[in-house]
Coordinates of N, CA and C in Angstrom, one line a residue:
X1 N 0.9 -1.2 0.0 CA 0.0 0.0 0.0 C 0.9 1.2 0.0
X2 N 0.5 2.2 -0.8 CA 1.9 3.7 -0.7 C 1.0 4.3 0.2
X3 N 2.2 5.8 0.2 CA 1.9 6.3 1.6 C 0.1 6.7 1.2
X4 N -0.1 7.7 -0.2 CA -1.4 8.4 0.1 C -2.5 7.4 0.4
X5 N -2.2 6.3 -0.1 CA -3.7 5.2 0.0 C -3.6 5.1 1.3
X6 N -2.3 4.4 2.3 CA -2.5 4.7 3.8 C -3.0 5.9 4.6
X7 N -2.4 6.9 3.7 CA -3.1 8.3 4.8 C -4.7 8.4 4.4
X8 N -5.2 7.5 3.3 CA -6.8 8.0 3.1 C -7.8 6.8 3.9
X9 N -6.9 5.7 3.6 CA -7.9 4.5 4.2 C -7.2 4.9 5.9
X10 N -6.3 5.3 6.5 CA -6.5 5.8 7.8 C -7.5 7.5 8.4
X11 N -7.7 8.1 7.2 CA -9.1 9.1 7.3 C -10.0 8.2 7.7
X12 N -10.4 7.3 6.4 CA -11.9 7.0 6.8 C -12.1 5.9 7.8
X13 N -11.1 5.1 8.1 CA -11.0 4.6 9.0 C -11.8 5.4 10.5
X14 N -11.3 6.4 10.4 CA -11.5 7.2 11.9 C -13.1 7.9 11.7
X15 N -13.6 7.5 10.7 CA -14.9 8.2 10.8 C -16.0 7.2 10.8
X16 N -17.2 7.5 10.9 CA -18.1 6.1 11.3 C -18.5 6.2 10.5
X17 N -18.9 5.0 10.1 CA -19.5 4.2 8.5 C -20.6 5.0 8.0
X18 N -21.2 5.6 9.1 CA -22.8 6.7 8.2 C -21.8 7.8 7.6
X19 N -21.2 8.2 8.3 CA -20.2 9.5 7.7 C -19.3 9.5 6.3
X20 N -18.8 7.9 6.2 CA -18.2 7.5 5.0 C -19.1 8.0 4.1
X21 N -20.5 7.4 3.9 CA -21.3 6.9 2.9 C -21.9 8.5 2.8
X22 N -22.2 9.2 3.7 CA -22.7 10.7 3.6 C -21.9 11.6 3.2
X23 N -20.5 11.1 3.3 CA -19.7 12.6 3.0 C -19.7 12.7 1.3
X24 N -19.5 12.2 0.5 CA -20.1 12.5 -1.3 C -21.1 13.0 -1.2
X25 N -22.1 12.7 -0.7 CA -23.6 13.3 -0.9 C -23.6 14.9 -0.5
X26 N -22.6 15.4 0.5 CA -22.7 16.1 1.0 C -21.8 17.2 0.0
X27 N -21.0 16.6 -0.7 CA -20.2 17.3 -1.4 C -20.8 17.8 -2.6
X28 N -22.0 16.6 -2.8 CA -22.6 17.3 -4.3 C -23.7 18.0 -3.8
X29 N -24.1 18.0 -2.9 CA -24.8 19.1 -2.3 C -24.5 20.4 -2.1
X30 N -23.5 20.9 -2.0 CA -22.7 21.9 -1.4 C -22.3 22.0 -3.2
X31 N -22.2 21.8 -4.0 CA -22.0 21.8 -5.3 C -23.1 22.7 -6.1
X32 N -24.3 22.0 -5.8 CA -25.4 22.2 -6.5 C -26.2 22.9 -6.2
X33 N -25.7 23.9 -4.5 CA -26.4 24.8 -4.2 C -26.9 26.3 -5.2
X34 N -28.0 26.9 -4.7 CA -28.2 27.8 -5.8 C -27.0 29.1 -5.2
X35 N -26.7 29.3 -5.8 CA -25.8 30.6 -5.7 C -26.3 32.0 -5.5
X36 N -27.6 32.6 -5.3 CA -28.2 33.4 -5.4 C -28.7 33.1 -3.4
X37 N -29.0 32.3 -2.8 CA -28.6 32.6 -1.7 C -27.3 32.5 -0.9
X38 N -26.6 32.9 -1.9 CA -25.5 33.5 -1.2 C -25.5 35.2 -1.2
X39 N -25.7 35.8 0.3 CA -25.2 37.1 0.3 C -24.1 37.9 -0.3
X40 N -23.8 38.6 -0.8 CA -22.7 39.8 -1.5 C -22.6 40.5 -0.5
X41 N -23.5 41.3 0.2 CA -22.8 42.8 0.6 C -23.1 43.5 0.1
X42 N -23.7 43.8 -1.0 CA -22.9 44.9 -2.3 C -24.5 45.2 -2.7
X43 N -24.3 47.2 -2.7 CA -25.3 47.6 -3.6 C -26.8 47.3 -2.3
X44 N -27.7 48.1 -2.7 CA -28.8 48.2 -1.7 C -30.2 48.0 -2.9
X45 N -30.8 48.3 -2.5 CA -32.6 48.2 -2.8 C -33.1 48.9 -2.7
X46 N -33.4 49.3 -4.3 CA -34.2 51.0 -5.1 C -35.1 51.1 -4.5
X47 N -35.2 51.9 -4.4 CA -36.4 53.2 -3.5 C -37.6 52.9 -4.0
X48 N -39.0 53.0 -3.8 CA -40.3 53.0 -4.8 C -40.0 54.2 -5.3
X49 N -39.4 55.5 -5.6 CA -39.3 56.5 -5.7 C -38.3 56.2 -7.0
X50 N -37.3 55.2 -6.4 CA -36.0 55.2 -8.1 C -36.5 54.6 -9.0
X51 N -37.4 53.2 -8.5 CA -38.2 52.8 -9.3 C -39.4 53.9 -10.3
X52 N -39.2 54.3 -9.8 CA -41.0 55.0 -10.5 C -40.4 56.0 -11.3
X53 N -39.1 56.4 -11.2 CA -38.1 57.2 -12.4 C -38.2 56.2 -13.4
X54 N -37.9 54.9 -13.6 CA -37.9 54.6 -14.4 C -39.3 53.5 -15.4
X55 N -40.0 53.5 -14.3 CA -41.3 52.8 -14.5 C -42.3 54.3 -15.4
X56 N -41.7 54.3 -16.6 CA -42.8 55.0 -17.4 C -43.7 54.8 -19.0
X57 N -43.3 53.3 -18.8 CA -43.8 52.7 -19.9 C -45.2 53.1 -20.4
X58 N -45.7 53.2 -21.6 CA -46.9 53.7 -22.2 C -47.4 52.4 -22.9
X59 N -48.4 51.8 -22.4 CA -48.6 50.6 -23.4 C -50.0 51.2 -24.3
X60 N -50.4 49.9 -25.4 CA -51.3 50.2 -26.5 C -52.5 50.4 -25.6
X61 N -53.0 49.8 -24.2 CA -54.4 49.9 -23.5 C -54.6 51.5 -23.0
X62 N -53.5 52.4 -23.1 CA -53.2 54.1 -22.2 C -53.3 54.0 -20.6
X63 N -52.3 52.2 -20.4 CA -52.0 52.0 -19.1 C -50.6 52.6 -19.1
X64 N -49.9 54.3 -18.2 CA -49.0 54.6 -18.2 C -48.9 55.7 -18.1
X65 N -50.1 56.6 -19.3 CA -50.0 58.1 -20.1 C -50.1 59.2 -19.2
X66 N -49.1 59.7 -19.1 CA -49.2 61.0 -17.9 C -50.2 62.0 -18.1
X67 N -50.5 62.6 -17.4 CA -51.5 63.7 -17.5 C -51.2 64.9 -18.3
X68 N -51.8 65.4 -19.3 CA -51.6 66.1 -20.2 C -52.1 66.7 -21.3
X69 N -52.2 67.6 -22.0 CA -53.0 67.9 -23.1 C -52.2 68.8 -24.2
X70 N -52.3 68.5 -25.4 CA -51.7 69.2 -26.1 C -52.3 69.1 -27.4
X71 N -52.0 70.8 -28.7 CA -52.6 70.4 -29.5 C -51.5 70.3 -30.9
X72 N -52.0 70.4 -32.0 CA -51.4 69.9 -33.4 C -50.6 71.6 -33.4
X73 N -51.4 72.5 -33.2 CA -50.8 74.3 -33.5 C -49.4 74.3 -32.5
X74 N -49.9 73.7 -31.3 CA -48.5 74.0 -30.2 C -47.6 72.9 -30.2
X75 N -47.6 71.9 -31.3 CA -46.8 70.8 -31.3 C -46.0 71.2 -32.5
X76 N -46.5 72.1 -33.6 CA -45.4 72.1 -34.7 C -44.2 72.8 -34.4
X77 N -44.5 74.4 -33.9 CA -42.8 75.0 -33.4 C -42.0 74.4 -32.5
X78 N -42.6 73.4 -31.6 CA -42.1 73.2 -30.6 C -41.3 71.5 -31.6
X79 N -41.7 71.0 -32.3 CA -40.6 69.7 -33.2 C -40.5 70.6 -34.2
X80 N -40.4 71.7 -35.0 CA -39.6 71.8 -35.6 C -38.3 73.1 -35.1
X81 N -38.1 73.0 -34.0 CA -37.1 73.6 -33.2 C -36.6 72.2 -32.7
X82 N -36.9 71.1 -32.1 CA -36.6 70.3 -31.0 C -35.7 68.7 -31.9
X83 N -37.1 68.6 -32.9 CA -37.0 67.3 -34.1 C -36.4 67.3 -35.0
X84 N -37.2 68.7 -35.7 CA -36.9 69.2 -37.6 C -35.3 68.7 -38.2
X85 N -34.8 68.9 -37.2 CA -32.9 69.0 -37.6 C -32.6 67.8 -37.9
X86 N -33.3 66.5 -37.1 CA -32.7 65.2 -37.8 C -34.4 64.5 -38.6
X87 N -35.4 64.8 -37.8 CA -36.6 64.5 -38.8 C -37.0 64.8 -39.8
X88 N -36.7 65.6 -40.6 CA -37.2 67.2 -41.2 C -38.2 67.6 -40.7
X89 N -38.6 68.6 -41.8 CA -39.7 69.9 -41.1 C -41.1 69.2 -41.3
X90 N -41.2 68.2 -41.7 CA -42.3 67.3 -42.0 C -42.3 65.6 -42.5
X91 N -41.6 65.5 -41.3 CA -41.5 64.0 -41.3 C -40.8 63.0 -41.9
X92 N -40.2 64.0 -42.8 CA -39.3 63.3 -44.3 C -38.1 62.8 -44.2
X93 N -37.4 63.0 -42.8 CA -36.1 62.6 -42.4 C -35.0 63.4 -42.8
X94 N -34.0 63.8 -41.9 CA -32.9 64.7 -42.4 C -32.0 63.5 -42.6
X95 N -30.8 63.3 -43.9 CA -30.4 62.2 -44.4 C -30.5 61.1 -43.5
X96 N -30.1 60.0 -42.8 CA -30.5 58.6 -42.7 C -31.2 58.6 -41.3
X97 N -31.4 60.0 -41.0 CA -32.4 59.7 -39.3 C -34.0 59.1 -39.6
X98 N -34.4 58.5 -38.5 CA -35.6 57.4 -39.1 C -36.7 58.6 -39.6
X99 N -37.6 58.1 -40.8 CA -38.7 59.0 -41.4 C -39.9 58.7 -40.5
X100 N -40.7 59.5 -40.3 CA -42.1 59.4 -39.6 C -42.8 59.5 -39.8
X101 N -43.3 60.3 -41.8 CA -44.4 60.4 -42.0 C -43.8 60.1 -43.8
X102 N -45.1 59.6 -44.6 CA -45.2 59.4 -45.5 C -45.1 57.7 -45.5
X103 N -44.9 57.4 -47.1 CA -44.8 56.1 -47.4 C -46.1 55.1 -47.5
X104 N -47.2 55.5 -47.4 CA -48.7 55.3 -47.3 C -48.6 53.8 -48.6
X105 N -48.9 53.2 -48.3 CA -49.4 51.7 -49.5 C -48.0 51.2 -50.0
X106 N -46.6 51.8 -49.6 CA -45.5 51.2 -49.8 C -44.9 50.3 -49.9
X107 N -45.3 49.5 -48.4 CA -45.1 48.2 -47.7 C -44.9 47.3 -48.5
X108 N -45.7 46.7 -49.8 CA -45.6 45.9 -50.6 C -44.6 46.0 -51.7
X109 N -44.3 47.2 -51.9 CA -43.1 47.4 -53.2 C -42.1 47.2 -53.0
X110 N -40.7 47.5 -54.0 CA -39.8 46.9 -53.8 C -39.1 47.5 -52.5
X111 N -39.1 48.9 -52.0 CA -38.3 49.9 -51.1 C -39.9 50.2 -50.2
X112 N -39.8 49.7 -49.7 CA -40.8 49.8 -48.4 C -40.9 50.8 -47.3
X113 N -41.4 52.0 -47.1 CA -41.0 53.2 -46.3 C -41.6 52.6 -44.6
X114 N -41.2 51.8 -43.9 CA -41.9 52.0 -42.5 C -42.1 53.3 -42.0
X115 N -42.8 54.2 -41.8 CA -43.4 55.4 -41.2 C -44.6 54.9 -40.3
X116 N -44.3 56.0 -38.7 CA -45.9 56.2 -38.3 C -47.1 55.5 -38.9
X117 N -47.2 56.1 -39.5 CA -48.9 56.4 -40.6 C -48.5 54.8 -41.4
X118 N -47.4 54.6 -42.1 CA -47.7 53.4 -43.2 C -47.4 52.0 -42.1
X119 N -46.7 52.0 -40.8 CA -46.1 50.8 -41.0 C -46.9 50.9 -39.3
X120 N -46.3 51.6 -38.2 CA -46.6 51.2 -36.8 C -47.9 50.7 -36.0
X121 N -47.8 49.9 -35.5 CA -49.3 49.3 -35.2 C -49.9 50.0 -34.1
X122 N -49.6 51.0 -33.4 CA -50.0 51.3 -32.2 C -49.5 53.4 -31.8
X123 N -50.1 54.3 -31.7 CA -49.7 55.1 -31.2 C -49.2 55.1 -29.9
X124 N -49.2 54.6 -29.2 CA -48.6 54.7 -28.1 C -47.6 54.4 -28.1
X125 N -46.7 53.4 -28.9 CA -45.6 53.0 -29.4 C -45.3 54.8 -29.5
X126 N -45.3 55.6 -30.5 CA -44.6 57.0 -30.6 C -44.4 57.7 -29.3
X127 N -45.4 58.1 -28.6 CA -45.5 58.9 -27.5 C -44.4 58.1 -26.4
X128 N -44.7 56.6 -26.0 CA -44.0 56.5 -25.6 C -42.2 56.5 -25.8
X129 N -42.0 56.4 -26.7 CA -40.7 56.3 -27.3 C -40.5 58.2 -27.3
X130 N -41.2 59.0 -27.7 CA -40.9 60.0 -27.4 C -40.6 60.5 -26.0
X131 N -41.5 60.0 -25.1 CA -41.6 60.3 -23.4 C -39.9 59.8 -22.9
X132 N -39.8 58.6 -23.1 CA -37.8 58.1 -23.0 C -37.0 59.0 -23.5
X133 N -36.9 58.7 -24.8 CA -36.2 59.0 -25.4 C -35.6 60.0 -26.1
X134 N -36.5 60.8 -26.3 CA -36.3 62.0 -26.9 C -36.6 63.4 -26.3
X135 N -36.2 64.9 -26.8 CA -35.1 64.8 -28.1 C -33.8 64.4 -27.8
X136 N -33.5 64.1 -29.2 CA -31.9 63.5 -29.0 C -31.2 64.1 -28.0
X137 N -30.5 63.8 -27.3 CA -29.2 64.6 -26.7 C -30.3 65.1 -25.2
X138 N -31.3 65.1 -25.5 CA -32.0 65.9 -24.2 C -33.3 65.0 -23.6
X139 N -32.9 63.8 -23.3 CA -34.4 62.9 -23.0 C -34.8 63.3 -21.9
X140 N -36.5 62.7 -22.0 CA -37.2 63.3 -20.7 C -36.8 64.4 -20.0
X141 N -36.5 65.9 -21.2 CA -37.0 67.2 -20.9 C -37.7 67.6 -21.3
X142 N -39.1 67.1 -22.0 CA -40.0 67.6 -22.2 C -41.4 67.7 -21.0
X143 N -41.8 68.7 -21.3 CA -43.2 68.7 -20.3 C -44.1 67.7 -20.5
X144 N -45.2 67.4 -19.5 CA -46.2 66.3 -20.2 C -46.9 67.0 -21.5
X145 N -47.6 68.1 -21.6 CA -48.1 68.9 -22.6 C -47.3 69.0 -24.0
X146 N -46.0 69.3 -23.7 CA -45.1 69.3 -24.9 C -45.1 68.1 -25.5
X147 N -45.4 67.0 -24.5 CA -45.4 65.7 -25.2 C -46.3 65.5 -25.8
X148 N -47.4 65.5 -25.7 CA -48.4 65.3 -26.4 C -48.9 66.4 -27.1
X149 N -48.3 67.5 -27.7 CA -48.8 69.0 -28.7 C -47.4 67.8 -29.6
X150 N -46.4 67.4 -29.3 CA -45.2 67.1 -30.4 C -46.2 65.5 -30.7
X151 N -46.7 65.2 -30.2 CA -47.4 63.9 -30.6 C -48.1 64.0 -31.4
X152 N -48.8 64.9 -31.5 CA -50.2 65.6 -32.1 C -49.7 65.7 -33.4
X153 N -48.3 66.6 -33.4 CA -47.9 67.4 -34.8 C -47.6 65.9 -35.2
X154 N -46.7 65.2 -34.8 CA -46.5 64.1 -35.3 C -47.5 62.9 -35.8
X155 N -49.0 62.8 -35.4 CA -49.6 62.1 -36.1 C -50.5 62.9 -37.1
X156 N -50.4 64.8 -36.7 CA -51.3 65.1 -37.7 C -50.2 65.0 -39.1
X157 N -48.8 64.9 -39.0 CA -48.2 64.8 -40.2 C -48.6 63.4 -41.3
X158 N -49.1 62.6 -40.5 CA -49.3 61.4 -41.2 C -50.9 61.2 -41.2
X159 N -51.3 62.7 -41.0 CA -53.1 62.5 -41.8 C -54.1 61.4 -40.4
X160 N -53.3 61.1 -39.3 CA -53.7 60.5 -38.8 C -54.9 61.3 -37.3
X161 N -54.6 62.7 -37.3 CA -55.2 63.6 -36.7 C -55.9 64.9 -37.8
X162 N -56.9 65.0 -38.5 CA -57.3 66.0 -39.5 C -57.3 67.1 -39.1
X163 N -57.1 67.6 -38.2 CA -57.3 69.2 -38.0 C -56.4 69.7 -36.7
X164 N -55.9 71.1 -36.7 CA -54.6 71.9 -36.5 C -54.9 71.8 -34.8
X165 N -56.5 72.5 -34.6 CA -57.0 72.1 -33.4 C -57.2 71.1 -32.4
X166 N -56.9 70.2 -33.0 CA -57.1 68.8 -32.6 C -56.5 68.8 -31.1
X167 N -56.8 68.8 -30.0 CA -56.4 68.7 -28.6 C -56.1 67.1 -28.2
X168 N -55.1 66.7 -28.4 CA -54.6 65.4 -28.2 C -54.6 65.8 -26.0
X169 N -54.7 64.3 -25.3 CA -55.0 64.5 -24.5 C -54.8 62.7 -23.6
X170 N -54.4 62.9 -22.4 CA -54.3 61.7 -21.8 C -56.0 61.0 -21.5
X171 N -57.0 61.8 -21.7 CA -58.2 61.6 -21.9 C -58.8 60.9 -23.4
X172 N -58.3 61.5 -24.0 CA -58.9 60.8 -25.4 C -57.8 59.9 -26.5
X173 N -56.5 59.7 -25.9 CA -55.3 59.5 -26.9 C -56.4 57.5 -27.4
X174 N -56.9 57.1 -26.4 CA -57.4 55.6 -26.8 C -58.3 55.9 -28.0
X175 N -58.7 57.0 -28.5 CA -59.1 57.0 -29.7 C -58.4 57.0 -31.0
X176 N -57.4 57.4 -30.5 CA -56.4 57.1 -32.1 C -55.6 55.6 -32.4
X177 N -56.4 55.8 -33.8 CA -55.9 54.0 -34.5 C -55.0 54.5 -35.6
X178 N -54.1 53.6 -35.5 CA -53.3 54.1 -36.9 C -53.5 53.3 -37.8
X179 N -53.0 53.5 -39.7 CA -54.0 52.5 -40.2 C -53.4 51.2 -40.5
X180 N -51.9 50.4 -40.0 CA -51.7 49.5 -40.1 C -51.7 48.7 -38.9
X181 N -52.4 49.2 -38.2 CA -53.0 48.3 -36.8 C -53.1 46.8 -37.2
X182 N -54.5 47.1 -37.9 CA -55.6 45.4 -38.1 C -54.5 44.5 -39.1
X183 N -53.0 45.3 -39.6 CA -52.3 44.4 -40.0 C -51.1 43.5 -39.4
X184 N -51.4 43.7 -38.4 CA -50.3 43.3 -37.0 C -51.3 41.8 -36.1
X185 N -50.8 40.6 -35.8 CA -51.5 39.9 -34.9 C -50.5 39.0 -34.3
X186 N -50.8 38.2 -33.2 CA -50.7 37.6 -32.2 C -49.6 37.0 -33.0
X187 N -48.5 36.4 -32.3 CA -47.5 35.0 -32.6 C -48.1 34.0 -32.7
X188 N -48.9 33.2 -33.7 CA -49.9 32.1 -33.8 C -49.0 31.1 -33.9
X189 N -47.6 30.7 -33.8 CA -46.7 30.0 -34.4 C -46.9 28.5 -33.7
X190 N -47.6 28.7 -32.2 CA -47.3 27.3 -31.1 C -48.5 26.8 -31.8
X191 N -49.5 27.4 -32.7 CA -51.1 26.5 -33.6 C -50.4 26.5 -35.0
X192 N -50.0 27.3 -35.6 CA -49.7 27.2 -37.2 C -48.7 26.3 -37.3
X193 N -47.7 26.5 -37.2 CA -46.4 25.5 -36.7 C -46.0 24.5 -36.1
X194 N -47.2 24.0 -35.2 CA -47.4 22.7 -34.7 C -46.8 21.6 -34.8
X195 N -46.8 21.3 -36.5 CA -46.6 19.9 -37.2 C -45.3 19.9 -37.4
X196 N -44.5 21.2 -36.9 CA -43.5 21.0 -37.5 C -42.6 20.9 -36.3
X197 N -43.4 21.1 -34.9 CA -42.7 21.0 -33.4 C -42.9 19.8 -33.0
X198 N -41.9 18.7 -33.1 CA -42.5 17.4 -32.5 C -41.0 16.9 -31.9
X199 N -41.6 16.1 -30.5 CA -40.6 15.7 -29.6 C -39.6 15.0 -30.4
X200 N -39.9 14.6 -30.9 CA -38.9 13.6 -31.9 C -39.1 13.4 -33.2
X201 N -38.4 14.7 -33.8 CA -38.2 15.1 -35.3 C -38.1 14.2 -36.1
X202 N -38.9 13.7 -37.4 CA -38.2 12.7 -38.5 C -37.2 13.0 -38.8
X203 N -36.2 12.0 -39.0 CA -35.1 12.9 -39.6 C -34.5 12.1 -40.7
X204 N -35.2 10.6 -40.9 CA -35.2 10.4 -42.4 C -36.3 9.8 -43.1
X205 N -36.5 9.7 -44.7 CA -37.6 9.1 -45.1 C -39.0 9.9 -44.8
X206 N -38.9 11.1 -44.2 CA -40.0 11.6 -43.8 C -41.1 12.4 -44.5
X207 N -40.2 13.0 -45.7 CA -41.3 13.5 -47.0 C -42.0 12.9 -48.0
X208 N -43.6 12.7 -48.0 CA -44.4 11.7 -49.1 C -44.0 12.0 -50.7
X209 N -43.4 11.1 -51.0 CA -43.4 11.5 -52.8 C -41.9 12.4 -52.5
X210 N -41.1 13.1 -53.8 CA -40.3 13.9 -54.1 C -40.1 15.1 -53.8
X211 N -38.9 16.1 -52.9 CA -39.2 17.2 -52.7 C -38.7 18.4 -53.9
X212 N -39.5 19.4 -54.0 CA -39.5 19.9 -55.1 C -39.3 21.3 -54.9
X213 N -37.9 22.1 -55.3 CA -37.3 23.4 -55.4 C -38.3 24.3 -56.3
X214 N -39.1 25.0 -55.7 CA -39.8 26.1 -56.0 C -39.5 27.0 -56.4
X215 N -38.1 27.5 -55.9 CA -38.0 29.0 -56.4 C -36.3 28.7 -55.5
X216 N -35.7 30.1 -56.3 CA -34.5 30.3 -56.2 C -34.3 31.7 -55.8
X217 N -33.5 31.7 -55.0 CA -33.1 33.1 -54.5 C -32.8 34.1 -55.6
X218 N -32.0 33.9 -56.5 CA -31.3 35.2 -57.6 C -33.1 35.2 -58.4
X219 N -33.4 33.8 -58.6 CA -34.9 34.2 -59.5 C -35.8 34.5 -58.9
X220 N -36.1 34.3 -57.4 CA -37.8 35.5 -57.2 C -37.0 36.4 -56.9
X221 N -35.8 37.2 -56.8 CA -35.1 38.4 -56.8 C -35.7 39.2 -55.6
X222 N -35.0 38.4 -54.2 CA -35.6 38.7 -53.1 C -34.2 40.1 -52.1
X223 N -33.5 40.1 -53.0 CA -32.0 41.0 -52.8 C -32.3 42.7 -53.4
X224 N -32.8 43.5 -52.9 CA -32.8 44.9 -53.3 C -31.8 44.9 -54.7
X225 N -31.9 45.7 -55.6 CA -31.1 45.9 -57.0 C -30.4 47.3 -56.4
X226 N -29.1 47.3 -57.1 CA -28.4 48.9 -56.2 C -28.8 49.7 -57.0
X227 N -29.1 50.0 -58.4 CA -29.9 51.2 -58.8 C -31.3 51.3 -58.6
X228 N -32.2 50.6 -57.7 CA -33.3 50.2 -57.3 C -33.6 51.0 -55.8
X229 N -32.6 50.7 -54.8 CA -32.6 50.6 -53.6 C -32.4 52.2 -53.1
X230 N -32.2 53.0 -52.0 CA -32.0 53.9 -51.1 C -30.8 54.6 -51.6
X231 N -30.5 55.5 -51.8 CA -28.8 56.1 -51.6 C -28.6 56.6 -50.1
X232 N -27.3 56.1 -50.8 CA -26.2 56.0 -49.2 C -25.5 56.7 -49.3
X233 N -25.5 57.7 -48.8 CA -24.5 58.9 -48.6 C -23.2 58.5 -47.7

């Protein structure tokens, strides 16, 4: 026997037989613990007050929308002082900053405009993205009013508010639909896709009859053409 086998069979020697058989168990136990009740030390637990700085999400129901009122007349000087510089003065985009208005029935052609008005399913999507984030360089310094008069100019640019008066308002904003709403729905993928999620995939012999190449990438010409597409400055 060499020395380590003797120094190990004289360990367990000295321990009692329940202890032999328990001490592995006890090792992968102490292995497998969750790591999260282990204390750090470190760092404390936000205030309801730090929290609520950043709890200002706006969803599609107007669970969120601060109190406010603004109209389409007091929202134009105020984005085209605050916006105009990278949006243009009417939604058109100053070179590659995102466009917000225009592009109406585009979606299907070859260069597709997502705007407001042609593409977003939800106004509150804008407001809120404006309420964070904007303007550039200066987020959340706007007033609640300012937010919603710059909301206002912003959907009347996309024909989605008709008139200058229009008093946008944390009272009535659930009335505005934009018009590619009803084109937006649920992830139906766990019902449509079904047949194609199965615990144990065919993976040979599985197609009835011959499989058959439809179409080709370069032939349904699914690649933008470069005198077709955007300029890139």
């Amino acid at each position: 026997m060499g020395l380590l086998a003797a120094l190990l069979a004289a360990s367990l020697a000295a321990l009692p037989s329940g202890d032999i058989q328990a001490a592995p168990k006890k090792a992968e136990a102490a292995q497998t613990a969750p790591i999260a009740q282990a204390k750090l030390n470190i760092g404390r637990s936000a205030t309801p007050e730090e929290i609520s700085g950043w709890d200002i999400d706006i969803r599609p129901d107007g669970h969120g929308l601060p109190i406010g009122k603004g109209t389409v007349k007091e929202g134009e000087p105020l984005y085209v002082e605050r916006c105009a510089a990278c949006h243009g003065e009417f939604g058109e985009s100053a070179g590659r900053w995102p466009i917000l208005s225009g592009g109406n029935d585009s979606l299907a052609s070859h260069d597709p405009i997502k705007s407001v008005g042609s593409y977003w399913p939800y106004a509150s999507t804008l407001i809120d993205y404006i309420r964070r984030a904007m303007p550039f360089g200066a987020a959340q310094t706007l007033t609640n009013d300012e937010l919603y008069a710059i909301t206002a100019y912003v959907l009347f640019l996309n024909d989605v508010i008709k008139t200058e008066d229009f008093e946008l308002s944390d009272k009535n904003f659930g009335t505005i639909k934009l018009p590619n709403e009803s084109n937006f729905f649920d992830d139906d993928r766990e019902t449509s896709e079904k047949a194609f999620w199965r615990k144990d995939p065919c993976m040979s012999n599985c197609a009835a009859g011959h499989a058959t190449v439809t179409g080709r990438a370069r032939v349904i010409d699914v690649t933008p053409e470069q005198s077709k597409g955007p300029k890139v400055e």
